[in-house]
CSV table of C-alpha atoms and ligand atoms in Angstrom, one decimal:
chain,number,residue,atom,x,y,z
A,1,UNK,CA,0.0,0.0,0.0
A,2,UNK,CA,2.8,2.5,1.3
A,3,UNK,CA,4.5,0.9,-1.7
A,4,UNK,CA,1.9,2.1,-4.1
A,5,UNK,CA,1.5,5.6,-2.8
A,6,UNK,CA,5.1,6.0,-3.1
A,7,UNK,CA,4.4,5.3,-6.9
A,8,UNK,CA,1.8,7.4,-7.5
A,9,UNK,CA,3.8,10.4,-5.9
A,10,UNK,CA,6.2,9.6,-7.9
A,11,UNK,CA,3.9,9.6,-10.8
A,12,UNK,CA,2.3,13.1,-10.2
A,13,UNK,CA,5.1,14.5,-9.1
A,14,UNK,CA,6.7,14.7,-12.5
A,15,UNK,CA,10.0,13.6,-11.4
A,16,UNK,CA,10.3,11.0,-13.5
A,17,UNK,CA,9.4,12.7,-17.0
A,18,UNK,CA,12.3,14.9,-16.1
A,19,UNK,CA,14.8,12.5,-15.7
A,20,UNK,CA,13.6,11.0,-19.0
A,21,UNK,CA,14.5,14.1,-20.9
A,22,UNK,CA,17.4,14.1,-19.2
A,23,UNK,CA,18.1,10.3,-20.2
A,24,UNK,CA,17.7,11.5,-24.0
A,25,UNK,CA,15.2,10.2,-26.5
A,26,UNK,CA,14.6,5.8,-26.8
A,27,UNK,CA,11.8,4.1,-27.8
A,28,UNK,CA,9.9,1.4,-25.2
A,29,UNK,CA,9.1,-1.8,-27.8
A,30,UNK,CA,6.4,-3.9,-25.9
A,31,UNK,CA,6.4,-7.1,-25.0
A,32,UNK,CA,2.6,-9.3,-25.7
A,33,UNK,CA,1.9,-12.8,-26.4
A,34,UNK,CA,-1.7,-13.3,-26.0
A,35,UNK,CA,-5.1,-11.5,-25.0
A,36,UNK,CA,-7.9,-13.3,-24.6
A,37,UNK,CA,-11.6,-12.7,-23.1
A,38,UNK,CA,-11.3,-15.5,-20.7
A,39,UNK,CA,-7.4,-16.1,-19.6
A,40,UNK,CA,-8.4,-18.9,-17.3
A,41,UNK,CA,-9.4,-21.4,-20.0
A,42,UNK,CA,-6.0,-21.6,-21.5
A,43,UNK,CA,-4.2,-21.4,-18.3
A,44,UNK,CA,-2.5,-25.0,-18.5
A,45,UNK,CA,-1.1,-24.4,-22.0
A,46,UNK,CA,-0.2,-20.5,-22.5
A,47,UNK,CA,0.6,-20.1,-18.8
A,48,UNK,CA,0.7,-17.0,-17.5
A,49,UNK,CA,1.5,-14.9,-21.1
A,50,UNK,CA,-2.3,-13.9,-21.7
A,51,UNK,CA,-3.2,-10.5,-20.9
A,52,UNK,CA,-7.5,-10.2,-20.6
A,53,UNK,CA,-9.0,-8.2,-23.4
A,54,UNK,CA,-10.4,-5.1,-21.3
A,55,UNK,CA,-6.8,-4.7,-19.5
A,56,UNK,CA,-4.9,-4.6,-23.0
A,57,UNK,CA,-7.3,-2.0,-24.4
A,58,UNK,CA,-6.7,-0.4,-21.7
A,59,UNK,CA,-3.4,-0.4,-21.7
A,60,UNK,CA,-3.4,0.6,-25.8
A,61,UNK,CA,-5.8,3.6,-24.8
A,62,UNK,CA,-3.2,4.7,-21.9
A,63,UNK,CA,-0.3,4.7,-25.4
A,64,UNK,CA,-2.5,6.3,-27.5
A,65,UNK,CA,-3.0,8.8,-24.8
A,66,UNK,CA,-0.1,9.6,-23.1
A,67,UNK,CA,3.0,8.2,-25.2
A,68,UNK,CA,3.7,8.5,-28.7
A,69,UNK,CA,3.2,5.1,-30.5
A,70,UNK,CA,5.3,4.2,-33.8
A,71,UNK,CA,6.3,1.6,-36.0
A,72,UNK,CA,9.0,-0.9,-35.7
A,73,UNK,CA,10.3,0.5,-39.4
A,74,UNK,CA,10.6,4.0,-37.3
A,75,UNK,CA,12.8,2.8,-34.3
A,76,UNK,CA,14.8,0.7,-37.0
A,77,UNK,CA,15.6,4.0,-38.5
A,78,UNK,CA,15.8,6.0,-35.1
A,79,UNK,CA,18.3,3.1,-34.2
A,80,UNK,CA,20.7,3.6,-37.1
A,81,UNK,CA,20.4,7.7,-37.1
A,82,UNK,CA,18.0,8.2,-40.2
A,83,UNK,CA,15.0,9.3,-38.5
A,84,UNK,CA,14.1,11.5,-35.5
A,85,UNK,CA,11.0,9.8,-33.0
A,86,UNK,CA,9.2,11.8,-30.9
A,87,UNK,CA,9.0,12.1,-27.0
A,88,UNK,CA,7.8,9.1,-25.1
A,89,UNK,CA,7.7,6.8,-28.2
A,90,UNK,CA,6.0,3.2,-27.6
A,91,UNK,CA,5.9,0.5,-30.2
A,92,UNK,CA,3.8,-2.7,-29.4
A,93,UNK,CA,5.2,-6.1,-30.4
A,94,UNK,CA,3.5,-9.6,-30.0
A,95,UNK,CA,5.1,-12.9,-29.8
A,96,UNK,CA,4.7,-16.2,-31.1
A,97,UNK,CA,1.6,-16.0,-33.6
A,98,UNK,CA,-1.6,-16.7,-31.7
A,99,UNK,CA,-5.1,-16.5,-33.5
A,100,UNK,CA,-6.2,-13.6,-30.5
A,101,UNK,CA,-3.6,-11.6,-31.9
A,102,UNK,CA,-5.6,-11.2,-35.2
A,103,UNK,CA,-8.9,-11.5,-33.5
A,104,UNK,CA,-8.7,-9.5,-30.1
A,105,UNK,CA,-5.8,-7.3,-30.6
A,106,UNK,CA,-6.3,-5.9,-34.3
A,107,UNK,CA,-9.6,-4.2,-34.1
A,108,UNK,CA,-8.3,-2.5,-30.9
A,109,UNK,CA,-4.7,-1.5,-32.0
A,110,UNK,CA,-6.9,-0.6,-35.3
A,111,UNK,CA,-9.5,1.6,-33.7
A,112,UNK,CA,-6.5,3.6,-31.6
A,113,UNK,CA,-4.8,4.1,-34.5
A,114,UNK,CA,-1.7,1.7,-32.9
A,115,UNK,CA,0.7,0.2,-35.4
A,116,UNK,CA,2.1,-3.3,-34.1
A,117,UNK,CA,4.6,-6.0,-35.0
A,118,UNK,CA,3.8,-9.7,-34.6
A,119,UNK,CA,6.4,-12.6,-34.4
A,120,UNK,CA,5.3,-15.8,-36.1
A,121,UNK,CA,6.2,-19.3,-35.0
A,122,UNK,CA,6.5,-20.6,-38.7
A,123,UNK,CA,6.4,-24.0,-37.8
A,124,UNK,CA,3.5,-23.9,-34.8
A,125,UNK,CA,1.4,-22.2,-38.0
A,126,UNK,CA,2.0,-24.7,-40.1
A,127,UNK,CA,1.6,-27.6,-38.5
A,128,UNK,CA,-1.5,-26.2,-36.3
A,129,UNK,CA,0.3,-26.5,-33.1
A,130,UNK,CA,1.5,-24.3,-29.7
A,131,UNK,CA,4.4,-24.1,-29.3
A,132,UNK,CA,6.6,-26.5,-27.3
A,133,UNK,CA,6.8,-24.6,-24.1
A,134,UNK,CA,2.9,-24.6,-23.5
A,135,UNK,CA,2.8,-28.5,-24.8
A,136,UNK,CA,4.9,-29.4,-21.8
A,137,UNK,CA,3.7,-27.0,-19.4
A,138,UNK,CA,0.0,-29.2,-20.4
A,139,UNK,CA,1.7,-32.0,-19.6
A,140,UNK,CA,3.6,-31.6,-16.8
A,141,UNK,CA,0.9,-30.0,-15.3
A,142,UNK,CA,-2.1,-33.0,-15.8
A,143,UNK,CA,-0.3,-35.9,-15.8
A,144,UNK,CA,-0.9,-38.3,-13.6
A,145,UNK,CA,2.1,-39.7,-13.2
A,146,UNK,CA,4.4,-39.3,-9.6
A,147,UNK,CA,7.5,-39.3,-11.2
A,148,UNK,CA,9.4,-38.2,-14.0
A,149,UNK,CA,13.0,-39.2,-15.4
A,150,UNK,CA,15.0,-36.0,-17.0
A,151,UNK,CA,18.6,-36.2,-17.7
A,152,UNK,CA,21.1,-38.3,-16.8
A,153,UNK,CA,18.7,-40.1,-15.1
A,154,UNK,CA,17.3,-38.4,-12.9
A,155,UNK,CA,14.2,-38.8,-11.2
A,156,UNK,CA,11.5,-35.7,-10.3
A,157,UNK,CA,8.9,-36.1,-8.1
A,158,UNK,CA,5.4,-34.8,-9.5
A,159,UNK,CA,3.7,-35.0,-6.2
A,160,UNK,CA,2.7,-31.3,-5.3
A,161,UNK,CA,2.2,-27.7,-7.7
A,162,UNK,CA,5.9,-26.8,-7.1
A,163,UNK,CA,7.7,-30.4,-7.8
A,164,UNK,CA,5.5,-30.3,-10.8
A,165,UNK,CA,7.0,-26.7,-11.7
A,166,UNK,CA,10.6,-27.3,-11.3
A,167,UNK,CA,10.6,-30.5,-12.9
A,168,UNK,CA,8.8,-28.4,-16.2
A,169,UNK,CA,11.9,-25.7,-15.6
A,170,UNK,CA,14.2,-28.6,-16.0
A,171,UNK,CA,12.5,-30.0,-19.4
A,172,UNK,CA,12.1,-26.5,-21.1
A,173,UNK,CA,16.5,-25.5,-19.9
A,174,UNK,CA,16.8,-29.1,-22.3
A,175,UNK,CA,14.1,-28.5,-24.7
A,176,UNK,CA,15.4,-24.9,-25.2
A,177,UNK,CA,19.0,-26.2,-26.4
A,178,UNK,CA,17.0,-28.5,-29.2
A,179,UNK,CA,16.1,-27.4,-32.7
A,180,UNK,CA,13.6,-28.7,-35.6
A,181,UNK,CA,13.3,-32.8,-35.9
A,182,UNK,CA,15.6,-33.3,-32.9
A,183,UNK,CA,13.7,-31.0,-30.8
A,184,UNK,CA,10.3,-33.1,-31.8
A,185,UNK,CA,11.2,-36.7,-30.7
A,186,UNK,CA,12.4,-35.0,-27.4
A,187,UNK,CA,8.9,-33.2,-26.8
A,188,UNK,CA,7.2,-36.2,-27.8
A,189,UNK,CA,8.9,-38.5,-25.8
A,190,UNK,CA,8.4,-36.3,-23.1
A,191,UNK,CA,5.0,-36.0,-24.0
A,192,UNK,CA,5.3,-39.8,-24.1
A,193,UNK,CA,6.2,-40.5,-20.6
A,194,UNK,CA,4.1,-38.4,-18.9
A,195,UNK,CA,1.4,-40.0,-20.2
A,196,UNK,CA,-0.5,-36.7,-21.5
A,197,UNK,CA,-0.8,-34.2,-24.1
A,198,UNK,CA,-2.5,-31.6,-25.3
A,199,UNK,CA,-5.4,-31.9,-27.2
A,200,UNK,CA,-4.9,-31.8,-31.0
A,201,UNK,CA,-7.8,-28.6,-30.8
A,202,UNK,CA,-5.1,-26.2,-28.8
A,203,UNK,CA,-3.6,-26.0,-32.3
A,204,UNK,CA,-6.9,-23.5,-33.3
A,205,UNK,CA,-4.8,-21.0,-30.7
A,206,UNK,CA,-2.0,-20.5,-33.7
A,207,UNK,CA,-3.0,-17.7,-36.5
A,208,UNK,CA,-3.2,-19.5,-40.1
A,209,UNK,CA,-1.7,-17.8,-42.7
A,210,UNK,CA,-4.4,-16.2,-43.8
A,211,UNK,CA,-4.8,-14.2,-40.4
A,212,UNK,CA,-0.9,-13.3,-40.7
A,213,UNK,CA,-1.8,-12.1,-44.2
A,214,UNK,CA,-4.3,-9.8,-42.8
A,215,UNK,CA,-2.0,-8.2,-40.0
A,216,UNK,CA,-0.1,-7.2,-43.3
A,217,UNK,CA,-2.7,-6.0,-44.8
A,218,UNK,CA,-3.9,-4.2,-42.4
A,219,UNK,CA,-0.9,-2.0,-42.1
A,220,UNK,CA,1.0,-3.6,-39.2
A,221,UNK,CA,4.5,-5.4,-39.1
A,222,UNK,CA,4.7,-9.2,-39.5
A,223,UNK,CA,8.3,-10.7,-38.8
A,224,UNK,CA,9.5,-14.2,-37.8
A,225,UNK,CA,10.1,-15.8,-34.7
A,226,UNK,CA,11.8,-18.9,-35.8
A,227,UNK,CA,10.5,-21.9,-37.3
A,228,UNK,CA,10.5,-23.9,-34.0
A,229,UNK,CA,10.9,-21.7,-31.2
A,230,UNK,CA,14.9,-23.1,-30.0
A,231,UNK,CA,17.1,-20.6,-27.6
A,232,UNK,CA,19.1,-19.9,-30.7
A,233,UNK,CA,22.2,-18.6,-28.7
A,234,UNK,CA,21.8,-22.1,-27.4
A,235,UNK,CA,21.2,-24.0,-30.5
A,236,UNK,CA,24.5,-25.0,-32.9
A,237,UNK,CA,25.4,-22.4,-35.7
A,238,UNK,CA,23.8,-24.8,-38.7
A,239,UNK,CA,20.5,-24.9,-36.6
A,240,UNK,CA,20.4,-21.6,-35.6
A,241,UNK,CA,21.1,-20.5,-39.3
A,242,UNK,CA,17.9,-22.7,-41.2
A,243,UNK,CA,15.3,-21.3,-38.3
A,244,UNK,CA,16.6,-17.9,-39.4
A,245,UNK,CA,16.5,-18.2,-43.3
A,246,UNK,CA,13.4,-20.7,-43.5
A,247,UNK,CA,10.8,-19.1,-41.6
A,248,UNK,CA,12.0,-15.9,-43.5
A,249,UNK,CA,11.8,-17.7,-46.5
A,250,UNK,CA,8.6,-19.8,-45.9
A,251,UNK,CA,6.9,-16.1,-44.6
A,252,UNK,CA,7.3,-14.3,-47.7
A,253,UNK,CA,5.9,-17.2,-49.8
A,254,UNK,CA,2.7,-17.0,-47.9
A,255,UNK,CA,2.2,-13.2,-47.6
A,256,UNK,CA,3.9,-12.0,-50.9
A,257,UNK,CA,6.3,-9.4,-49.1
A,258,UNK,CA,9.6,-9.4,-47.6
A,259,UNK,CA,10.1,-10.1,-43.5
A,260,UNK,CA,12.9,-8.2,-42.4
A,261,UNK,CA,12.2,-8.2,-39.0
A,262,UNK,CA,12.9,-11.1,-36.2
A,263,UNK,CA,12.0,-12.0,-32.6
A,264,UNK,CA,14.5,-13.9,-30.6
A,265,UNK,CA,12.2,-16.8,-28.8
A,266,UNK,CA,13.1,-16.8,-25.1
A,267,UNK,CA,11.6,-20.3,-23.6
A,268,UNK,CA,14.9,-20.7,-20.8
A,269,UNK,CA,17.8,-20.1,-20.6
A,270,UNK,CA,19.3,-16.6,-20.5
A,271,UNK,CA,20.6,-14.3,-23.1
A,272,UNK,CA,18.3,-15.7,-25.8
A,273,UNK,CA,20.9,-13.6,-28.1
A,274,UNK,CA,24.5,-13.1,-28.6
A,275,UNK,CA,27.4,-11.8,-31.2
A,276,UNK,CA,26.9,-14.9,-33.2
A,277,UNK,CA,23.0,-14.8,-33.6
A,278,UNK,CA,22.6,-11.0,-34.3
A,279,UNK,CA,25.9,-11.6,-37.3
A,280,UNK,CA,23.4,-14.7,-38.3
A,281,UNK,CA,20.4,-12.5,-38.1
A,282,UNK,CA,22.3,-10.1,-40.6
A,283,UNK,CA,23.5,-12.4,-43.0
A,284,UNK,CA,19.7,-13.9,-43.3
A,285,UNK,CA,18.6,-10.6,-44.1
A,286,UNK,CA,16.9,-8.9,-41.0
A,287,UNK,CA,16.9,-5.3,-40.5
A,288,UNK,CA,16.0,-5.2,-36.8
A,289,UNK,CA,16.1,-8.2,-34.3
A,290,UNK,CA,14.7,-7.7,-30.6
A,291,UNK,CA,15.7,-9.5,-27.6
A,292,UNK,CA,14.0,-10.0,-24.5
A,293,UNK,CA,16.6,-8.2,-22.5
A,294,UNK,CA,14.9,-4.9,-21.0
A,295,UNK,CA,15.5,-1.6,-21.8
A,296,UNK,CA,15.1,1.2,-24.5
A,297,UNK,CA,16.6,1.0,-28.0
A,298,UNK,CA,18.5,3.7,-27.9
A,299,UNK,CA,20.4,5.5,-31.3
A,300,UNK,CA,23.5,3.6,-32.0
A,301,UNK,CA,22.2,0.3,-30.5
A,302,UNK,CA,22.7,-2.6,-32.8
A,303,UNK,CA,19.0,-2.8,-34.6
A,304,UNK,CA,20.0,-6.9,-34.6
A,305,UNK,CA,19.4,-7.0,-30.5
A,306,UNK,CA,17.1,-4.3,-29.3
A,307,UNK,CA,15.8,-4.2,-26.2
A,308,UNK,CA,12.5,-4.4,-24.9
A,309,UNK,CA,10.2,-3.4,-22.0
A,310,UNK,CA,7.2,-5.9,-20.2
A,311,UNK,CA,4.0,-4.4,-20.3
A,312,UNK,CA,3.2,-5.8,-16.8
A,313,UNK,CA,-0.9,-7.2,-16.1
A,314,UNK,CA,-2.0,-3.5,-15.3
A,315,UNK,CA,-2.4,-0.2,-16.5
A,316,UNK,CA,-0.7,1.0,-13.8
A,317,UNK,CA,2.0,-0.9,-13.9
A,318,UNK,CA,2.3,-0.6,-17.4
A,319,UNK,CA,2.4,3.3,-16.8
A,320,UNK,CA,5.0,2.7,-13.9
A,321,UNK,CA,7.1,0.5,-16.0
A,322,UNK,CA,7.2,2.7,-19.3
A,323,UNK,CA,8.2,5.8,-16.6
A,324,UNK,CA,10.5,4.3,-15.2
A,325,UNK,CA,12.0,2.4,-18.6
A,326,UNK,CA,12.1,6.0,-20.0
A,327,UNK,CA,13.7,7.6,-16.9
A,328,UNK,CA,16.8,5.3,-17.2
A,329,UNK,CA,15.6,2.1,-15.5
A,330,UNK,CA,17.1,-1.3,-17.0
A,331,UNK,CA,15.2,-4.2,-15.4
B,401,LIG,ZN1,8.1,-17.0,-28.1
């Protein structure tokens, strides 16, 4: 409570906005996955990535009216010293490739005049499926088994909610380091022993191509976020390099334009980036790459890993966070 007060002195007070001019001009890219109407539903596949519909629009209505929102294309530019952004600028980013995206997000971003970049998961579109981190979360988190055997042998107990969790932890640090066909049989042997998976209908979460189309239509960013959703500063070099070029590749077939944007995936393990990845990022033929390390992208950052900010559960904190991004705050 005291906490909060202190905040919303802190708000009013104005310090903050001064030590952001101060701090010089950066842009805040946002961080979403999901929105949906009810969260709760999906809760033991997307975890706990879903923002509820009337929170996001009214986080979008809090850019709209107090920050400047932009497009990716602008920062990129900002980035490498072509372009000037105003005050305060905001871009909004999604993750992954959900259906809601489309659905919930568009006609909101749309009707507030918000441009928007979404990250695909090439593979999870494809092939009408989540992505791997929500199939094991699912199973990890309704199996009925007591046990589980991870690496080298050795055994987790699946007894209570935490047990359950760490043991997940421990499957998504391996899962993370696997790429493509390899990383397949290791989900589905996974899937396999725990005697569960999700149900072939979760797949209707992912966007279809033709959805992805109309984001681009519609005037906002599309760019890829791997074919199969690896820790590429994890993966080896040959791995990392086909998730970059085929999704990139398989993208532009699908929505007749070029994708020059990329989202490193971050499903464990920490950086998700690293000098090799943003060279390989490059040499694909990105323009801009963004990371989920937190911060502003600042002029003179490399476009390859920019930084981003969380957009938090709340307006509020999504206010507090932005102020506090923008007054020189890198957590
Ligand atoms: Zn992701």
């Amino acid at each position: 409570m005291i906490k909060q007060q202190l905040k919303q002195a802190l708000l009013s007070s104005g310090v903050l906005r001064l030590a952001g001019r101060l701090h010089g001009k950066g842009a805040a890219i946002l961080m979403y996955h999901s929105v949906l109407e009810d969260p709760g539903s999906v809760a033991d596949s997307l975890g706990g990535m879903i923002h509820p519909r009337p929170i996001f629009e009214g986080q979008m209505e809090l850019l709209a009216r107090e920050f400047h929102p932009v497009s990716l294309d602008q920062v990129g530019r900002f980035v490498s010293g072509e372009e000037e952004l105003p005050e305060r600028a905001v871009v909004v980013t999604f993750d992954d490739g959900y259906a809601d995206n489309f659905e919930m997000a568009m006609p909101i971003l749309d009707r507030l005049g918000v441009p928007a970049a979404f990250y695909v998961t090439v593979d999870c579109v494809e092939s009408r499926r989540l992505p791997w981190p929500s199939r094991l979360r699912y199973s990890f988190r309704k199996t009925a088994r007591k046990e589980w055997k991870g690496e080298a042998a050795k055994v987790w107990n699946l007894g209570s909610e935490r047990e359950r969790e760490a043991a997940y932890l421990a499957a998504c640090d391996r899962v993370a380091m696997l790429a493509g066909a390899e990383q397949e049989r290791v989900v589905s042997h996974i899937e396999f022993d725990l005697g569960t998976m999700l149900p072939a209908e979760s797949g209707d979460l992912m966007m279809n191509w033709g959805q992805v189309r109309g984001l681009a239509q519609g005037g906002h960013i599309v760019g890829s976020h791997t074919m199969t959703h690896p820790n590429l500063a994890h993966v080896g070099v040959e791995d990392a390099r086909r998730e970059l070029v085929e999704s990139k590749r398989r993208m532009e077939a699908h929505i007749n334009a070029k994708v020059v944007h990329f989202s490193y995936p971050c499903p464990a393990l920490f950086p998700n980036w690293n000098e090799q990845t943003t060279e390989e990022s490059q040499r694909a033929g990105y323009e801009t790459a963004v990371t989920t390390s937190s911060g502003l992208a600042r002029r003179n950052d490399n476009p390859l890993a920019l930084k981003r900010v969380r957009p938090s559960k709340t307006v509020d904190g999504l206010r507090w966070n932005l102020e506090t991004a923008f007054a020189g705050r890198e957590v």
